[in-house]
């Protein structure tokens, strides 16, 4: 997401350009241009740099700042201004270095603290708030620092504190336009549009589109994309040259499936020199969409890459239609239109589609009636459960629609996590060591503040912990009060009611009481793991080492003692795999199968082990259980695996599940098989069993085209021809 950086107007005695920037901020454009032009006649390199910057001659401005710093190497303000120019031109790394160099000269230099806070805020780094506060403490009259503090507090969702910080900015200057934008945004987010702050902002600066764009940014963070788009349109209507807002408008139109207009806007930005990574990457991605197929289903519009559309379509179509039908009934809500679902085999393409920049860690994102997510091929085998993610994202569609996008992040994420395991207990994310450590260390956030854990984490694992906590909160409410109570909360959130008030209103508990009772329940739920997970993690490698060294009995003894200490752990290094491996080495297949069944029931996702379980079930004459083991893999990694689909197709055929067999044999064909004759023969055989004679005929001819002498295919062709000949 691209931020609109505040205009850093440092004190006039430092820089001759301060007055020019003030004129531009107040929409006195021609006067500002004349002011910047006049600075070009200055003998001081710093003034010339400001003038060139104001006239958008960025490369020349950078060279002038370099000269200015060389002339006055001990002046921290010059490095800050140069850093501000670089930050505006998308160079976060070098700008950050310049801010740090300025702080080495003067550790309390307020503009440098502010510049560094602004740079860090680009990545939602929690240190940004602390640095902004330090800048204010160092120079209480530094308007932009006070405005940034208000803006960051609003991002955190603390409306009361954000309002107070914005009012402090207005005490510093009646022209605190960004503070007015904060106050206007709070009113709009609370569905109180008549606050008067927008009118006051425009009265002070009629062409201050930046204010609308900043408000749009906060609406995006609150997932209110359609309103954000309308605000970005207002921004560029009154300030057409505000390319950052035009780019953000294009990116948000992409997010909501309006690709044609998005491309036009992004091209306008690029052609006018606004070529930040988000704009350039988004244009490249839009060009690549020609490589995707669009498939309409009963409830959705699928966009799948041509290289895997034939393979993935039946699985994605079935899960999407199943989830939407289930949620329509469960939420009592019919969607206003089909949901567009896009699966990206390249994770970086998915990141660009959703954020405008690579590096996104999420698996899926929901925008109004549009979902973008990784394809199974976009992640390492076993690291990603695409079906669980799809149900998660589709749940967002319903909670966002039900509340007109006013639901707090923690609740929509919590309900979505709850839905993952509601559809299948094996789905969803299991408790991790990081989560257990956070519970032990009392790091879970109060429910009233849980939103903060998703946006600006205070420790590395906090986002993961917050997802878990939100999901378990919804599990707890569902278990104690029932699903109807969660729906009552959803309706309350539709009125833009704060979390604390919703908890007290619907559950009859003060938020503090809820936190206490929830935490006690959570600790009971995970009592064994909370006590034993550290010992488990310490000693599990001992069991694995014993297995590698063929000390099988010792491996079994150690792993068996460890398993009850952390039974939910199924990630790399889990003892289920060690136990299965040891039992297999000893020739005890029933024991190995027992461990792998437990591994799968706890959410184990390594395709190799799940396929090994299927083999063991077959050897133990349990074909139905073998099918179930392989079907788990379809939800995890159905790509690039002909053997999986062939084996599952054969098992389904043996059980006379011909629709299922046909689907799997079609998957083998879609994977460009090494033995196309057999693949087409199997598909023809399944179609024939289903009475689809014409399709069977087409596929058997394809088999014989690849292997004219293939006897089983010749025999089936004779049967099919006979049926076609005798067909009335």
Short mmCIF file of C-alpha atoms in Angstrom, two decimals, residues 175-541:
data_model
loop_
_atom_site.label_atom_id
_atom_site.label_comp_id
_atom_site.label_asym_id
_atom_site.label_seq_id
_atom_site.Cartn_x
_atom_site.Cartn_y
_atom_site.Cartn_z
CA UNK A 175 -3.65 25.30 8.74
CA UNK A 176 -3.03 21.76 10.04
CA UNK A 177 -4.71 20.25 7.00
CA UNK A 178 -3.65 16.67 7.67
CA UNK A 179 -5.01 16.94 11.19
CA UNK A 180 -8.31 18.11 9.72
CA UNK A 181 -8.21 15.04 7.46
CA UNK A 182 -7.75 12.82 10.53
CA UNK A 183 -10.74 14.41 12.24
CA UNK A 184 -12.86 14.17 9.08
CA UNK A 185 -11.87 10.51 8.67
CA UNK A 186 -12.90 9.66 12.22
CA UNK A 187 -16.33 11.15 11.60
CA UNK A 188 -16.74 9.28 8.32
CA UNK A 189 -15.52 5.98 9.79
CA UNK A 190 -18.02 6.38 12.63
CA UNK A 191 -20.78 7.11 10.07
CA UNK A 192 -20.96 10.74 11.24
CA UNK A 193 -20.22 12.56 7.99
CA UNK A 194 -21.33 16.04 9.09
CA UNK A 195 -18.33 16.84 11.27
CA UNK A 196 -17.49 19.97 9.24
CA UNK A 197 -13.77 19.15 9.06
CA UNK A 198 -13.75 18.49 5.32
CA UNK A 199 -15.34 21.85 4.67
CA UNK A 200 -12.80 23.52 6.92
CA UNK A 201 -9.92 21.74 5.18
CA UNK A 202 -11.10 22.80 1.73
CA UNK A 203 -11.78 26.33 2.89
CA UNK A 204 -8.13 26.57 3.91
CA UNK A 205 -6.86 24.84 0.75
CA UNK A 206 -9.44 24.28 -2.03
CA UNK A 207 -7.16 22.00 -4.06
CA UNK A 208 -5.91 19.87 -1.20
CA UNK A 209 -6.74 16.50 -2.77
CA UNK A 210 -4.11 14.99 -0.52
CA UNK A 211 -6.58 15.28 2.36
CA UNK A 212 -9.17 13.13 0.59
CA UNK A 213 -6.44 10.65 -0.35
CA UNK A 214 -5.30 10.35 3.24
CA UNK A 215 -8.86 9.65 4.35
CA UNK A 216 -9.15 7.05 1.59
CA UNK A 217 -6.02 5.35 2.96
CA UNK A 218 -7.69 4.86 6.35
CA UNK A 219 -10.79 3.49 4.65
CA UNK A 220 -8.65 0.95 2.80
CA UNK A 221 -7.12 -0.16 6.11
CA UNK A 222 -10.66 -0.70 7.38
CA UNK A 223 -11.56 -2.74 4.26
CA UNK A 224 -14.11 -0.17 3.11
CA UNK A 225 -12.81 -0.28 -0.44
CA UNK A 226 -15.76 1.15 -2.35
CA UNK A 227 -15.84 4.24 -0.13
CA UNK A 228 -12.05 4.52 -0.45
CA UNK A 229 -12.37 4.47 -4.23
CA UNK A 230 -14.93 7.30 -4.09
CA UNK A 231 -12.57 9.33 -1.89
CA UNK A 232 -9.61 8.77 -4.21
CA UNK A 233 -11.80 9.98 -7.09
CA UNK A 234 -12.51 13.19 -5.17
CA UNK A 235 -8.80 13.59 -4.48
CA UNK A 236 -7.80 13.55 -8.13
CA UNK A 237 -10.85 15.57 -9.17
CA UNK A 238 -9.60 18.56 -7.17
CA UNK A 239 -5.88 17.81 -7.57
CA UNK A 240 -5.39 15.99 -10.90
CA UNK A 241 -1.59 16.03 -10.62
CA UNK A 242 -1.67 14.05 -7.36
CA UNK A 243 -0.20 10.94 -8.96
CA UNK A 244 0.14 9.01 -5.71
CA UNK A 245 -3.64 9.17 -5.26
CA UNK A 246 -4.25 8.27 -8.89
CA UNK A 247 -2.00 5.22 -8.48
CA UNK A 248 -3.81 4.17 -5.30
CA UNK A 249 -7.14 4.57 -7.09
CA UNK A 250 -5.89 2.28 -9.85
CA UNK A 251 -4.62 -0.31 -7.39
CA UNK A 252 -7.90 -0.33 -5.46
CA UNK A 253 -9.87 -0.64 -8.68
CA UNK A 254 -7.71 -3.70 -9.44
CA UNK A 255 -8.57 -5.09 -6.03
CA UNK A 256 -12.27 -4.86 -6.80
CA UNK A 257 -11.98 -6.37 -10.27
CA UNK A 258 -12.22 -3.16 -12.32
CA UNK A 259 -9.10 -3.88 -14.32
CA UNK A 260 -9.74 -1.78 -17.43
CA UNK A 261 -10.03 1.56 -15.64
CA UNK A 262 -7.23 0.55 -13.28
CA UNK A 263 -4.87 0.06 -16.20
CA UNK A 264 -5.77 3.45 -17.71
CA UNK A 265 -5.05 5.24 -14.43
CA UNK A 266 -1.81 3.41 -13.75
CA UNK A 267 -0.59 4.09 -17.28
CA UNK A 268 -1.30 7.79 -16.75
CA UNK A 269 0.83 7.70 -13.61
CA UNK A 270 3.67 5.90 -15.33
CA UNK A 271 3.66 8.21 -18.35
CA UNK A 272 3.84 11.22 -16.05
CA UNK A 273 6.91 9.98 -14.19
CA UNK A 274 5.19 8.40 -11.19
CA UNK A 275 6.92 5.03 -11.48
CA UNK A 276 7.06 3.60 -8.00
CA UNK A 277 7.26 -0.17 -7.65
CA UNK A 278 3.54 -0.58 -6.94
CA UNK A 279 2.55 1.22 -10.14
CA UNK A 280 5.09 -0.56 -12.33
CA UNK A 281 4.41 -4.01 -10.84
CA UNK A 282 0.65 -3.58 -11.13
CA UNK A 283 0.93 -2.67 -14.80
CA UNK A 284 3.07 -5.75 -15.46
CA UNK A 285 0.55 -7.93 -13.69
CA UNK A 286 -2.37 -6.47 -15.65
CA UNK A 287 -0.50 -7.29 -18.85
CA UNK A 288 0.01 -10.87 -17.65
CA UNK A 289 -3.71 -11.46 -17.00
CA UNK A 290 -4.09 -12.52 -20.62
CA UNK A 291 -2.56 -15.78 -19.41
CA UNK A 292 -5.58 -16.50 -17.21
CA UNK A 293 -8.86 -18.23 -18.04
CA UNK A 294 -12.18 -16.90 -16.74
CA UNK A 295 -14.69 -19.56 -15.70
CA UNK A 296 -18.22 -18.83 -14.52
CA UNK A 297 -19.80 -21.15 -11.97
CA UNK A 298 -23.09 -21.16 -10.09
CA UNK A 299 -21.89 -18.67 -7.47
CA UNK A 300 -18.51 -17.43 -8.63
CA UNK A 301 -16.24 -16.25 -11.42
CA UNK A 302 -12.94 -18.13 -11.33
CA UNK A 303 -9.76 -16.72 -12.77
CA UNK A 304 -7.17 -19.50 -13.12
CA UNK A 305 -3.83 -19.53 -14.90
CA UNK A 306 -4.05 -21.32 -18.23
CA UNK A 307 -1.25 -23.68 -17.23
CA UNK A 308 -3.37 -25.20 -14.44
CA UNK A 309 -6.97 -24.17 -15.12
CA UNK A 310 -8.05 -27.59 -16.44
CA UNK A 311 -6.55 -29.30 -13.41
CA UNK A 312 -7.78 -26.98 -10.67
CA UNK A 313 -11.18 -26.00 -11.98
CA UNK A 314 -13.26 -28.91 -10.61
CA UNK A 315 -11.75 -28.67 -7.13
CA UNK A 316 -11.97 -24.88 -6.81
CA UNK A 317 -15.43 -24.75 -8.38
CA UNK A 318 -16.79 -27.38 -6.02
CA UNK A 319 -15.34 -25.80 -2.85
CA UNK A 320 -16.37 -22.28 -3.86
CA UNK A 321 -19.96 -23.24 -4.63
CA UNK A 322 -20.16 -25.44 -1.52
CA UNK A 323 -18.84 -22.67 0.74
CA UNK A 324 -21.02 -19.92 -0.70
CA UNK A 325 -24.16 -22.07 -0.47
CA UNK A 326 -23.32 -22.99 3.14
CA UNK A 327 -22.59 -19.40 4.13
CA UNK A 328 -25.73 -18.01 2.50
CA UNK A 329 -27.72 -20.28 4.77
CA UNK A 330 -25.54 -19.79 7.84
CA UNK A 331 -25.35 -15.98 7.65
CA UNK A 332 -28.86 -15.51 6.30
CA UNK A 333 -27.47 -13.39 3.50
CA UNK A 334 -27.60 -13.63 -0.29
CA UNK A 335 -24.70 -11.92 -2.01
CA UNK A 336 -25.49 -9.14 -4.49
CA UNK A 337 -23.47 -10.83 -7.22
CA UNK A 338 -20.94 -13.56 -7.98
CA UNK A 339 -17.62 -13.66 -6.14
CA UNK A 340 -14.52 -13.31 -8.33
CA UNK A 341 -11.87 -15.78 -7.16
CA UNK A 342 -8.33 -15.49 -8.51
CA UNK A 343 -5.60 -18.07 -7.87
CA UNK A 344 -2.01 -17.07 -8.58
CA UNK A 345 0.68 -19.74 -9.16
CA UNK A 346 3.34 -17.08 -8.58
CA UNK A 347 3.11 -15.73 -5.02
CA UNK A 348 4.72 -12.43 -5.99
CA UNK A 349 1.97 -11.86 -8.59
CA UNK A 350 -0.58 -12.46 -5.86
CA UNK A 351 1.24 -9.95 -3.63
CA UNK A 352 1.19 -7.33 -6.37
CA UNK A 353 -2.48 -7.99 -7.06
CA UNK A 354 -3.39 -7.42 -3.45
CA UNK A 355 -0.89 -4.89 -2.13
CA UNK A 356 0.77 -3.37 -5.16
CA UNK A 357 4.14 -4.62 -3.89
CA UNK A 358 5.91 -7.98 -3.60
CA UNK A 359 6.69 -9.47 -0.21
CA UNK A 360 3.16 -10.08 1.12
CA UNK A 361 3.08 -12.88 3.68
CA UNK A 362 -0.67 -13.59 3.55
CA UNK A 363 -2.23 -16.52 1.68
CA UNK A 364 -5.41 -14.78 0.56
CA UNK A 365 -7.10 -11.37 0.63
CA UNK A 366 -10.73 -10.35 0.18
CA UNK A 367 -11.89 -7.12 -1.49
CA UNK A 368 -15.68 -6.61 -1.56
CA UNK A 369 -16.81 -9.42 -3.95
CA UNK A 370 -13.30 -10.26 -5.08
CA UNK A 371 -10.82 -12.75 -3.62
CA UNK A 372 -7.16 -13.15 -4.56
CA UNK A 373 -5.14 -16.03 -3.17
CA UNK A 374 -2.16 -18.23 -3.81
CA UNK A 375 -2.65 -21.22 -6.03
CA UNK A 376 -1.44 -24.47 -4.43
CA UNK A 377 1.49 -24.36 -6.85
CA UNK A 378 2.47 -20.96 -5.45
CA UNK A 379 3.59 -22.50 -2.16
CA UNK A 380 5.84 -25.37 -1.12
CA UNK A 381 4.06 -28.75 -0.86
CA UNK A 382 2.51 -29.15 2.57
CA UNK A 383 2.89 -25.51 3.60
CA UNK A 384 -0.52 -24.36 2.40
CA UNK A 385 -4.09 -25.64 2.62
CA UNK A 386 -5.77 -23.89 -0.30
CA UNK A 387 -9.28 -25.16 0.46
CA UNK A 388 -9.13 -23.92 4.05
CA UNK A 389 -7.89 -20.56 2.79
CA UNK A 390 -10.74 -20.35 0.28
CA UNK A 391 -13.37 -20.95 2.97
CA UNK A 392 -11.60 -18.39 5.17
CA UNK A 393 -11.70 -15.71 2.48
CA UNK A 394 -15.29 -16.45 1.47
CA UNK A 395 -16.31 -16.02 5.10
CA UNK A 396 -14.85 -12.50 4.88
CA UNK A 397 -17.09 -11.77 1.91
CA UNK A 398 -20.14 -12.50 4.06
CA UNK A 399 -19.06 -10.73 7.25
CA UNK A 400 -18.00 -7.66 5.28
CA UNK A 401 -21.25 -7.60 3.30
CA UNK A 402 -23.33 -8.13 6.44
CA UNK A 403 -21.74 -5.13 8.18
CA UNK A 404 -21.26 -2.86 5.15
CA UNK A 405 -17.52 -3.35 5.76
CA UNK A 406 -17.69 -1.90 9.26
CA UNK A 407 -16.71 -5.09 11.09
CA UNK A 408 -13.42 -4.74 13.02
CA UNK A 409 -10.51 -6.71 11.66
CA UNK A 410 -10.21 -9.00 14.68
CA UNK A 411 -13.83 -10.15 14.39
CA UNK A 412 -13.91 -10.86 10.67
CA UNK A 413 -10.57 -12.68 10.95
CA UNK A 414 -11.73 -14.55 14.03
CA UNK A 415 -14.93 -15.73 12.41
CA UNK A 416 -12.99 -16.75 9.30
CA UNK A 417 -10.50 -18.79 11.35
CA UNK A 418 -13.45 -20.36 13.19
CA UNK A 419 -15.08 -21.29 9.88
CA UNK A 420 -11.97 -23.16 8.72
CA UNK A 421 -12.29 -25.78 11.42
CA UNK A 422 -16.09 -25.63 11.46
CA UNK A 423 -16.17 -27.07 7.95
CA UNK A 424 -13.55 -29.71 8.80
CA UNK A 425 -11.77 -30.21 12.16
CA UNK A 426 -8.58 -31.13 10.30
CA UNK A 427 -8.47 -27.74 8.54
CA UNK A 428 -7.31 -24.42 9.90
CA UNK A 429 -4.05 -23.55 11.60
CA UNK A 430 -2.96 -25.42 14.69
CA UNK A 431 -1.52 -23.88 17.83
CA UNK A 432 2.16 -23.09 17.30
CA UNK A 433 5.07 -22.71 19.73
CA UNK A 434 4.88 -18.94 19.19
CA UNK A 435 1.23 -18.94 20.23
CA UNK A 436 1.89 -21.04 23.33
CA UNK A 437 4.79 -18.79 24.29
CA UNK A 438 2.56 -15.71 23.92
CA UNK A 439 -0.08 -17.28 26.18
CA UNK A 440 2.53 -18.23 28.78
CA UNK A 441 4.14 -14.81 28.63
CA UNK A 442 0.78 -13.00 28.97
CA UNK A 443 1.15 -11.34 25.57
CA UNK A 444 -2.41 -11.83 24.34
CA UNK A 445 -4.12 -8.50 23.77
CA UNK A 446 -7.34 -7.47 25.52
CA UNK A 447 -10.31 -8.05 23.25
CA UNK A 448 -10.97 -4.30 23.07
CA UNK A 449 -7.48 -3.78 21.61
CA UNK A 450 -7.16 -6.95 19.53
CA UNK A 451 -7.22 -5.08 16.22
CA UNK A 452 -3.79 -3.63 17.00
CA UNK A 453 -2.20 -7.05 16.74
CA UNK A 454 -3.00 -7.32 13.03
CA UNK A 455 -1.68 -4.03 11.72
CA UNK A 456 1.37 -2.89 13.64
CA UNK A 457 2.80 -5.82 15.65
CA UNK A 458 4.94 -5.13 18.70
CA UNK A 459 6.83 -8.45 18.44
CA UNK A 460 7.64 -10.66 15.41
CA UNK A 461 4.97 -13.35 15.86
CA UNK A 462 2.14 -11.07 16.99
CA UNK A 463 0.17 -11.21 13.75
CA UNK A 464 0.10 -15.03 13.83
CA UNK A 465 -0.79 -14.92 17.53
CA UNK A 466 -3.59 -12.43 16.84
CA UNK A 467 -5.13 -14.64 14.15
CA UNK A 468 -5.08 -17.55 16.57
CA UNK A 469 -6.48 -15.50 19.43
CA UNK A 470 -9.29 -14.03 17.33
CA UNK A 471 -10.25 -17.47 16.07
CA UNK A 472 -10.27 -18.95 19.56
CA UNK A 473 -12.33 -16.01 20.86
CA UNK A 474 -14.98 -16.86 18.27
CA UNK A 475 -14.70 -20.58 19.12
CA UNK A 476 -15.24 -19.69 22.77
CA UNK A 477 -18.25 -17.47 22.10
CA UNK A 478 -19.76 -20.08 19.78
CA UNK A 479 -19.25 -22.84 22.34
CA UNK A 480 -20.55 -20.88 25.33
CA UNK A 481 -23.34 -18.77 23.82
CA UNK A 482 -23.96 -20.33 20.40
CA UNK A 483 -23.71 -19.16 16.79
CA UNK A 484 -26.66 -16.81 17.21
CA UNK A 485 -24.59 -14.71 19.61
CA UNK A 486 -21.82 -14.29 17.04
CA UNK A 487 -24.45 -13.16 14.54
CA UNK A 488 -25.81 -10.71 17.11
CA UNK A 489 -22.31 -9.27 17.48
CA UNK A 490 -22.01 -9.03 13.70
CA UNK A 491 -25.21 -6.97 13.54
CA UNK A 492 -23.93 -4.67 16.26
CA UNK A 493 -20.67 -4.12 14.40
CA UNK A 494 -22.70 -3.09 11.34
CA UNK A 495 -23.61 0.04 13.31
CA UNK A 496 -19.89 0.93 13.66
CA UNK A 497 -20.09 0.13 17.38
CA UNK A 498 -16.71 -0.24 19.14
CA UNK A 499 -15.64 -3.70 20.29
CA UNK A 500 -15.83 -2.91 24.00
CA UNK A 501 -19.43 -1.76 23.68
CA UNK A 502 -20.40 -4.77 21.53
CA UNK A 503 -18.96 -7.22 24.07
CA UNK A 504 -20.82 -5.61 26.94
CA UNK A 505 -24.02 -5.18 24.94
CA UNK A 506 -24.25 -8.70 23.49
CA UNK A 507 -22.44 -10.89 26.01
CA UNK A 508 -23.39 -9.04 29.18
CA UNK A 509 -19.77 -8.86 30.33
CA UNK A 510 -17.32 -6.04 30.78
CA UNK A 511 -14.45 -6.53 28.31
CA UNK A 512 -12.08 -7.10 31.24
CA UNK A 513 -14.36 -9.85 32.59
CA UNK A 514 -14.53 -11.46 29.18
CA UNK A 515 -10.74 -11.41 28.85
CA UNK A 516 -10.33 -13.13 32.21
CA UNK A 517 -12.88 -15.86 31.49
CA UNK A 518 -11.64 -16.43 27.93
CA UNK A 519 -8.01 -16.75 29.01
CA UNK A 520 -8.94 -19.29 31.71
CA UNK A 521 -10.85 -21.33 29.12
CA UNK A 522 -7.99 -21.09 26.62
CA UNK A 523 -5.43 -22.27 29.18
CA UNK A 524 -7.64 -25.26 30.03
CA UNK A 525 -8.00 -26.09 26.33
CA UNK A 526 -4.23 -26.23 25.84
CA UNK A 527 -3.14 -27.21 29.34
CA UNK A 528 -0.88 -30.09 28.33
CA UNK A 529 0.81 -28.20 25.49
CA UNK A 530 1.34 -25.07 27.59
CA UNK A 531 3.17 -27.18 30.16
CA UNK A 532 5.12 -29.37 27.80
CA UNK A 533 5.81 -27.61 24.51
CA UNK A 534 9.28 -26.35 25.43
CA UNK A 535 10.38 -29.82 26.57
CA UNK A 536 8.85 -31.26 23.40
CA UNK A 537 10.78 -28.87 21.13
CA UNK A 538 13.99 -29.50 23.07
CA UNK A 539 13.83 -33.29 22.92
CA UNK A 540 12.07 -34.01 19.61
CA UNK A 541 15.40 -33.76 17.73
#
